[in-house]
Each structure stands twice: as structure tokens, then as C-alpha cells.
mmCIF file of C-alpha atoms in Angstrom:
data_model
loop_
_atom_site.group_PDB
_atom_site.id
_atom_site.type_symbol
_atom_site.label_atom_id
_atom_site.label_comp_id
_atom_site.label_asym_id
_atom_site.label_seq_id
_atom_site.Cartn_x
_atom_site.Cartn_y
_atom_site.Cartn_z
ATOM 1 C CA MET X 1 -3.268 -16.826 12.589
ATOM 2 C CA THR X 2 -0.741 -18.634 14.582
ATOM 3 C CA LYS X 3 -1.305 -22.167 15.337
ATOM 4 C CA ILE X 4 -0.640 -23.939 18.985
ATOM 5 C CA MET X 5 1.123 -26.603 19.759
ATOM 6 C CA ASP X 6 0.568 -28.342 23.079
ATOM 7 C CA CYS X 7 3.327 -30.368 24.119
ATOM 8 C CA THR X 8 2.631 -30.967 27.646
ATOM 9 C CA LEU X 9 2.593 -34.841 27.691
ATOM 10 C CA ARG X 10 6.471 -34.433 25.577
ATOM 11 C CA ASP X 11 8.237 -31.659 27.335
ATOM 12 C CA GLY X 12 6.293 -32.071 30.585
ATOM 13 C CA GLY X 13 7.011 -35.479 30.651
ATOM 14 C CA HIS X 14 10.737 -34.780 31.662
ATOM 15 C CA LEU X 15 9.332 -34.604 35.198
ATOM 16 C CA ASN X 16 7.406 -37.772 35.441
ATOM 17 C CA LYS X 17 9.346 -39.941 33.264
ATOM 18 C CA TRP X 18 6.221 -39.919 31.032
ATOM 19 C CA ASN X 19 4.118 -41.420 33.301
ATOM 20 C CA PHE X 20 0.753 -39.983 32.759
ATOM 21 C CA SER X 21 -2.407 -41.654 33.732
ATOM 22 C CA ASP X 22 -4.436 -43.205 30.366
ATOM 23 C CA GLU X 23 -7.422 -40.805 31.989
ATOM 24 C CA CYS X 24 -5.297 -37.905 32.265
ATOM 25 C CA ILE X 25 -3.687 -38.171 28.417
ATOM 26 C CA ASN X 26 -7.126 -38.733 26.940
ATOM 27 C CA GLU X 27 -8.822 -35.622 29.638
ATOM 28 C CA THR X 28 -5.516 -33.557 28.402
ATOM 29 C CA LEU X 29 -6.008 -34.125 24.843
ATOM 30 C CA LYS X 30 -9.760 -33.690 24.566
ATOM 31 C CA THR X 31 -9.783 -30.421 26.617
ATOM 32 C CA ALA X 32 -7.190 -29.384 23.865
ATOM 33 C CA GLU X 33 -9.570 -30.543 20.653
ATOM 34 C CA ASN X 34 -12.381 -28.649 22.551
ATOM 35 C CA SER X 35 -10.167 -25.613 22.949
ATOM 36 C CA GLY X 36 -8.939 -25.115 19.316
ATOM 37 C CA ILE X 37 -5.575 -26.335 19.659
ATOM 38 C CA ASP X 38 -3.748 -27.369 16.519
ATOM 39 C CA TYR X 39 -1.083 -29.704 17.184
ATOM 40 C CA PHE X 40 -0.752 -32.050 20.219
ATOM 41 C CA GLU X 41 2.518 -33.682 20.876
ATOM 42 C CA ALA X 42 2.412 -36.909 22.276
ATOM 43 C CA GLY X 43 5.765 -37.523 23.406
ATOM 44 C CA TYR X 44 8.593 -39.687 22.209
ATOM 45 C CA ALA X 45 6.633 -42.558 21.518
ATOM 46 C CA MET X 46 2.600 -42.336 20.684
ATOM 47 C CA PRO X 47 0.658 -43.707 23.819
ATOM 48 C CA GLU X 48 -1.381 -46.542 22.618
ATOM 49 C CA CYS X 49 -4.870 -44.982 24.417
ATOM 50 C CA ILE X 50 -4.102 -41.752 22.045
ATOM 51 C CA LYS X 51 -6.369 -41.094 18.893
ATOM 52 C CA SER X 52 -8.113 -38.249 17.479
ATOM 53 C CA SER X 53 -9.238 -36.975 14.189
ATOM 54 C CA LYS X 54 -9.782 -33.449 15.691
ATOM 55 C CA ILE X 55 -6.208 -32.442 16.138
ATOM 56 C CA LYS X 56 -2.919 -33.424 14.396
ATOM 57 C CA LEU X 57 -0.634 -35.535 16.797
ATOM 58 C CA VAL X 58 3.201 -35.045 16.847
ATOM 59 C CA VAL X 59 5.573 -37.181 18.126
ATOM 60 C CA MET X 60 9.391 -35.337 18.651
ATOM 61 C CA VAL X 61 12.296 -37.172 17.537
ATOM 62 C CA ASP X 62 15.833 -36.563 18.677
ATOM 63 C CA ALA X 63 18.448 -36.243 16.099
ATOM 64 C CA LYS X 64 20.850 -38.044 18.207
ATOM 65 C CA ASN X 65 18.871 -41.059 18.552
ATOM 66 C CA ILE X 66 16.237 -41.208 15.558
ATOM 67 C CA THR X 67 13.906 -44.065 15.886
ATOM 68 C CA SER X 68 10.606 -45.397 13.753
ATOM 69 C CA VAL X 69 7.541 -43.269 14.074
ATOM 70 C CA SER X 70 4.065 -44.892 14.706
ATOM 71 C CA GLU X 71 1.817 -44.601 11.464
ATOM 72 C CA CYS X 72 -0.817 -43.136 14.058
ATOM 73 C CA ALA X 73 1.300 -39.446 14.276
ATOM 74 C CA ASP X 74 0.410 -37.036 11.453
ATOM 75 C CA CYS X 75 3.599 -34.808 12.151
ATOM 76 C CA VAL X 76 7.260 -35.863 13.695
ATOM 77 C CA ARG X 77 9.281 -33.135 15.156
ATOM 78 C CA VAL X 78 13.174 -33.862 14.610
ATOM 79 C CA ALA X 79 15.083 -31.875 17.552
ATOM 80 C CA CYS X 80 19.035 -31.333 16.785
ATOM 81 C CA TYR X 81 21.354 -29.598 18.526
ATOM 82 C CA PRO X 82 23.888 -26.911 16.462
ATOM 83 C CA GLU X 83 26.250 -29.649 16.141
ATOM 84 C CA GLN X 84 23.468 -32.365 14.754
ATOM 85 C CA ILE X 85 21.564 -30.073 12.183
ATOM 86 C CA LEU X 86 22.974 -31.960 9.151
ATOM 87 C CA THR X 87 21.422 -35.382 10.686
ATOM 88 C CA GLY X 88 18.608 -33.474 11.442
ATOM 89 C CA ILE X 89 18.033 -32.716 7.999
ATOM 90 C CA GLN X 90 18.312 -35.621 6.813
ATOM 91 C CA ALA X 91 15.859 -37.084 9.191
ATOM 92 C CA VAL X 92 13.176 -34.246 8.259
ATOM 93 C CA GLU X 93 13.476 -35.358 4.859
ATOM 94 C CA SER X 94 13.399 -39.211 5.212
ATOM 95 C CA PHE X 95 10.347 -38.904 7.804
ATOM 96 C CA LYS X 96 8.405 -36.397 4.925
ATOM 97 C CA LYS X 97 8.974 -38.969 2.453
ATOM 98 C CA GLN X 98 7.248 -41.170 4.521
ATOM 99 C CA GLY X 99 4.375 -39.062 4.370
ATOM 100 C CA PHE X 100 4.460 -37.183 7.590
ATOM 101 C CA GLU X 101 4.239 -33.241 8.224
ATOM 102 C CA VAL X 102 7.831 -32.269 9.272
ATOM 103 C CA PHE X 103 9.279 -29.850 11.801
ATOM 104 C CA LEU X 104 12.787 -29.336 12.637
ATOM 105 C CA HIS X 105 13.493 -28.112 15.822
ATOM 106 C CA LEU X 106 16.782 -26.104 16.629
ATOM 107 C CA MET X 107 17.655 -26.708 20.287
ATOM 108 C CA THR X 108 19.596 -24.010 21.660
ATOM 109 C CA ALA X 109 18.790 -21.425 18.844
ATOM 110 C CA ASP X 110 20.816 -19.045 20.048
ATOM 111 C CA LYS X 111 24.351 -20.877 19.967
ATOM 112 C CA PHE X 112 23.568 -21.846 16.126
ATOM 113 C CA GLU X 113 25.964 -20.289 13.900
ATOM 114 C CA ASP X 114 25.927 -21.887 10.325
ATOM 115 C CA TYR X 115 23.162 -20.069 8.980
ATOM 116 C CA GLU X 116 24.507 -20.508 5.560
ATOM 117 C CA LEU X 117 24.052 -24.019 5.852
ATOM 118 C CA LEU X 118 20.192 -23.546 6.295
ATOM 119 C CA LYS X 119 20.310 -21.180 3.711
ATOM 120 C CA ASN X 120 21.457 -23.489 1.166
ATOM 121 C CA TRP X 121 19.731 -26.323 2.265
ATOM 122 C CA LYS X 122 17.441 -26.825 -1.091
ATOM 123 C CA ASN X 123 14.744 -28.820 0.523
ATOM 124 C CA LYS X 124 13.408 -26.105 3.595
ATOM 125 C CA ASP X 125 10.341 -25.914 1.254
ATOM 126 C CA ILE X 126 9.469 -29.627 2.600
ATOM 127 C CA LEU X 127 9.113 -28.464 6.296
ATOM 128 C CA THR X 128 5.609 -27.383 7.614
ATOM 129 C CA SER X 129 7.819 -24.837 9.854
ATOM 130 C CA ILE X 130 11.192 -24.566 11.149
ATOM 131 C CA TYR X 131 11.382 -24.460 15.256
ATOM 132 C CA PHE X 132 13.302 -22.064 17.435
ATOM 133 C CA ALA X 133 13.725 -23.109 20.778
ATOM 134 C CA ASP X 134 14.822 -20.856 23.926
ATOM 135 C CA SER X 135 16.109 -24.056 25.471
ATOM 136 C CA PHE X 136 17.196 -22.309 28.904
ATOM 137 C CA GLY X 137 14.853 -19.859 29.351
ATOM 138 C CA ALA X 138 17.773 -16.874 28.468
ATOM 139 C CA PHE X 139 16.202 -15.069 25.481
ATOM 140 C CA MET X 140 15.131 -11.522 25.814
ATOM 141 C CA PRO X 141 12.168 -10.201 23.094
ATOM 142 C CA ASP X 142 15.189 -9.083 21.206
ATOM 143 C CA ASP X 143 17.034 -12.475 20.985
ATOM 144 C CA VAL X 144 13.447 -13.617 19.611
ATOM 145 C CA GLU X 145 13.167 -11.051 16.881
ATOM 146 C CA ARG X 146 17.112 -11.545 15.813
ATOM 147 C CA ILE X 147 17.095 -15.059 15.599
ATOM 148 C CA TYR X 148 13.577 -15.389 13.511
ATOM 149 C CA CYS X 149 14.838 -12.458 11.484
ATOM 150 C CA ARG X 150 17.980 -14.686 10.490
ATOM 151 C CA LEU X 151 15.907 -17.633 9.802
ATOM 152 C CA GLN X 152 13.548 -15.743 7.109
ATOM 153 C CA ASN X 153 16.787 -14.541 6.061
ATOM 154 C CA CYS X 154 17.661 -18.066 4.993
ATOM 155 C CA GLY X 155 14.591 -18.440 2.871
ATOM 156 C CA PHE X 156 12.607 -20.017 5.735
ATOM 157 C CA GLU X 157 8.527 -18.787 5.436
ATOM 158 C CA ARG X 158 7.374 -20.816 7.965
ATOM 159 C CA ILE X 159 8.804 -20.011 11.495
ATOM 160 C CA SER X 160 8.032 -21.182 14.948
ATOM 161 C CA PHE X 161 9.375 -20.114 18.561
ATOM 162 C CA HIS X 162 9.560 -22.535 21.621
ATOM 163 C CA ALA X 163 9.578 -21.199 25.068
ATOM 164 C CA HIS X 164 10.749 -21.811 28.431
ATOM 165 C CA ASN X 165 10.225 -19.819 31.383
ATOM 166 C CA ASN X 166 13.261 -19.622 33.735
ATOM 167 C CA LEU X 167 13.511 -16.018 33.636
ATOM 168 C CA GLN X 168 9.524 -15.440 33.580
ATOM 169 C CA LEU X 169 9.777 -14.222 29.601
ATOM 170 C CA ALA X 170 8.000 -16.959 28.156
ATOM 171 C CA PHE X 171 4.933 -15.263 27.627
ATOM 172 C CA SER X 172 6.086 -11.707 26.448
ATOM 173 C CA ASN X 173 8.679 -13.745 24.437
ATOM 174 C CA THR X 174 6.046 -15.642 22.667
ATOM 175 C CA ILE X 175 3.994 -12.177 22.073
ATOM 176 C CA LYS X 176 6.950 -11.293 20.280
ATOM 177 C CA ALA X 177 6.813 -14.171 18.027
ATOM 178 C CA LEU X 178 3.475 -13.771 17.873
ATOM 179 C CA GLU X 179 3.946 -10.083 16.587
ATOM 180 C CA LEU X 180 6.116 -11.437 14.251
ATOM 181 C CA GLY X 181 3.766 -13.756 12.408
ATOM 182 C CA ALA X 182 5.199 -17.205 13.735
ATOM 183 C CA TYR X 183 3.816 -19.598 11.994
ATOM 184 C CA SER X 184 3.110 -21.765 15.315
ATOM 185 C CA VAL X 185 4.083 -21.271 18.983
ATOM 186 C CA ASP X 186 4.169 -23.877 21.955
ATOM 187 C CA ALA X 187 2.384 -24.099 25.631
ATOM 188 C CA THR X 188 1.881 -26.675 28.013
ATOM 189 C CA VAL X 189 -0.631 -27.235 30.569
ATOM 190 C CA PHE X 190 -0.232 -25.170 33.925
ATOM 191 C CA GLY X 191 3.353 -24.468 32.418
ATOM 192 C CA MET X 192 4.300 -28.029 33.390
ATOM 193 C CA GLY X 193 8.036 -28.549 32.149
ATOM 194 C CA ARG X 194 11.464 -28.722 33.648
ATOM 195 C CA GLY X 195 13.156 -26.043 35.272
ATOM 196 C CA GLY X 196 11.230 -22.804 35.146
ATOM 197 C CA GLY X 197 8.418 -24.805 33.322
ATOM 198 C CA ASN X 198 6.920 -23.295 29.851
ATOM 199 C CA LEU X 199 4.136 -20.835 28.802
ATOM 200 C CA PRO X 200 1.236 -21.612 30.396
ATOM 201 C CA VAL X 201 -1.513 -22.627 27.364
ATOM 202 C CA GLU X 202 -4.280 -21.419 29.620
ATOM 203 C CA VAL X 203 -2.812 -18.175 29.596
ATOM 204 C CA LEU X 204 -1.594 -17.992 26.231
ATOM 205 C CA LEU X 205 -5.393 -18.845 25.077
ATOM 206 C CA LYS X 206 -6.506 -16.083 27.075
ATOM 207 C CA TYR X 207 -4.700 -13.575 25.469
ATOM 208 C CA LEU X 208 -5.498 -14.984 22.109
ATOM 209 C CA ASN X 209 -9.167 -14.773 22.997
ATOM 210 C CA LYS X 210 -9.527 -18.765 22.618
ATOM 211 C CA GLU X 211 -11.433 -21.166 24.902
ATOM 212 C CA SER X 212 -9.056 -20.892 28.197
ATOM 213 C CA PHE X 213 -11.841 -22.003 30.775
ATOM 214 C CA LEU X 214 -12.324 -25.756 29.803
ATOM 215 C CA TYR X 215 -8.515 -25.884 31.453
ATOM 216 C CA LEU X 216 -9.536 -24.912 34.756
ATOM 217 C CA GLU X 217 -10.814 -28.719 35.219
ATOM 218 C CA LEU X 218 -8.213 -30.397 33.899
ATOM 219 C CA ILE X 219 -5.810 -28.574 35.998
ATOM 220 C CA LYS X 220 -7.857 -28.963 39.074
ATOM 221 C CA ASN X 221 -8.332 -32.540 38.537
ATOM 222 C CA TYR X 222 -4.964 -33.663 36.931
ATOM 223 C CA TYR X 223 -2.190 -31.251 37.003
ATOM 224 C CA LEU X 224 -2.484 -29.278 40.540
ATOM 225 C CA ASP X 225 -1.276 -33.456 41.962
ATOM 226 C CA LEU X 226 1.441 -32.838 39.912
ATOM 227 C CA TYR X 227 2.672 -29.609 40.470
ATOM 228 C CA LYS X 228 2.132 -30.776 43.970
ATOM 229 C CA ASN X 229 4.586 -33.850 43.448
ATOM 230 C CA TYR X 230 6.954 -31.808 40.630
ATOM 231 C CA ASN X 231 6.902 -28.314 41.828
ATOM 232 C CA TRP X 232 8.026 -26.622 38.734
ATOM 233 C CA GLY X 233 8.014 -23.084 38.022
ATOM 234 C CA TYR X 234 10.564 -20.487 39.029
ATOM 235 C CA ASN X 235 13.100 -21.077 41.769
ATOM 236 C CA TYR X 236 16.791 -20.746 42.407
ATOM 237 C CA ASP X 237 17.722 -23.435 40.059
ATOM 238 C CA SER X 238 16.206 -22.128 36.988
ATOM 239 C CA LEU X 239 17.007 -18.540 38.010
ATOM 240 C CA ILE X 240 20.611 -20.008 37.609
ATOM 241 C CA SER X 241 19.604 -21.353 34.648
ATOM 242 C CA GLY X 242 18.071 -18.791 32.640
ATOM 243 C CA LEU X 243 20.937 -16.281 34.348
ATOM 244 C CA LYS X 244 23.585 -18.294 32.645
ATOM 245 C CA ASN X 245 21.768 -20.087 29.375
ATOM 246 C CA ILE X 246 22.696 -23.166 30.669
ATOM 247 C CA HIS X 247 20.825 -26.817 31.165
ATOM 248 C CA PRO X 248 19.024 -26.350 34.531
#
């Protein structure tokens, strides 16, 4: 069964500079726990107010700026652009030795070409999974399948997908990843995220016949106001980003 990572606080936080109230953070975490979410990405740092024994807490680290990680985290996701892949590999090996679960996250995955490097990496089995991201929301389902299969051919058994919704294809692209047997997929509350936003976690849960109604109260109490202030989703700028496959 494919696992779900809620990355609202990390990915959505780009909009509000991660200025979520403690109450919003805790209610988002509690809703994820009660809905059967498997991973909860807290941000680029672990908020002091956050604790959980029911869900695995994840911190993202950028390969361009490797930092230490709080011991409160269970997992580290190392994000890298194609030119940073060696730094990313070194980082996940280091964090694994420190006792964390590790994910390697390939940004702009369609621009990555050096698959031989990944194929020849001898320690790939240390990863919980390798992620590939549709960073600018430009993928079609065929792109998801093509990249997924290339990673399979490199010897990765656990592959995960991160969608963006610039062309309103985050849901269909994620369904394709599910059909291919993805280890995990990402989503955010109410689709919160830069540009066209992300895959709404409540929609994904409905599709998977999991508990989705708990999110209605959370959205009403916290995310409707955030949406009014930051207005993520389909707009002219996100459309250009998706069509041209460039940063929003």
C-alpha cells in the first residue's frame, strides 16, 4: 500500500515564510495522525511545539545548504537539483549513519540525465525511497511513467513522487504513480503550495478510501484564511510556469 507524506508545513510554508501558528501546526499534525497519514514533513527545521508517536516526522535539507537536523526528526529528505546529485548522495549517506531514515529527492527530475551515476551508486539500499519531483507542474502522466521506469532500471525498488498542480494534473499524475506502485506520494492540506499549489491531501484520501472528512474542520478553521491571504492555485503565472516548465 502506497504511503502518504503530508508536506503542507514545508512546501506550503514557502508562501507564508513558515509562519504557521503553533495551534495550526498541532491541529494539522493531529488531523494527519487521525487520518492515517504515514509521514509528516515539518519543514526545513523542526518546530519546537511538534511531537508525535503516531507518525514519522520528516525534515527536508537542501543539498546546496546542508545543515544539522533535530534529533526529534525520524527522517531526513535531502533535496537536490541534477547538478547537486553527488552532494545529495553524500548527505543521505551521512544522515543514515546518524540514525535517520533517509529519502533522496530529485528536483526537476525531467532535467536529470546522469542515470548511470545513480545506477552505479552502491549504497542505494540505504534509502527508504528515492523521490522524483515535478517541480514546476509541467509533467504529463507519460512523463511520470517514463521517469519512474528509468529509476527502476537503475535498481531502485522504492520510488516516490511529488506533484505540483500548475497544469491541474497533480491528481492524475499521482494516480499514475500509484498505479506504478509508488512507495509514497506527497500532498498538502487544501493543496497549499507555491504557484499552482500541490495535490490536496483530502482529495487523495478520498480517492484511496481513507478518512478525508476530518480535513474539513481543519481547512475551515485555519486554511481558508491562509488561502485568502496567499491565494495559491491555478492562475496565469502558474499556467506559464507549467507550460514552459520554469520556476513560478
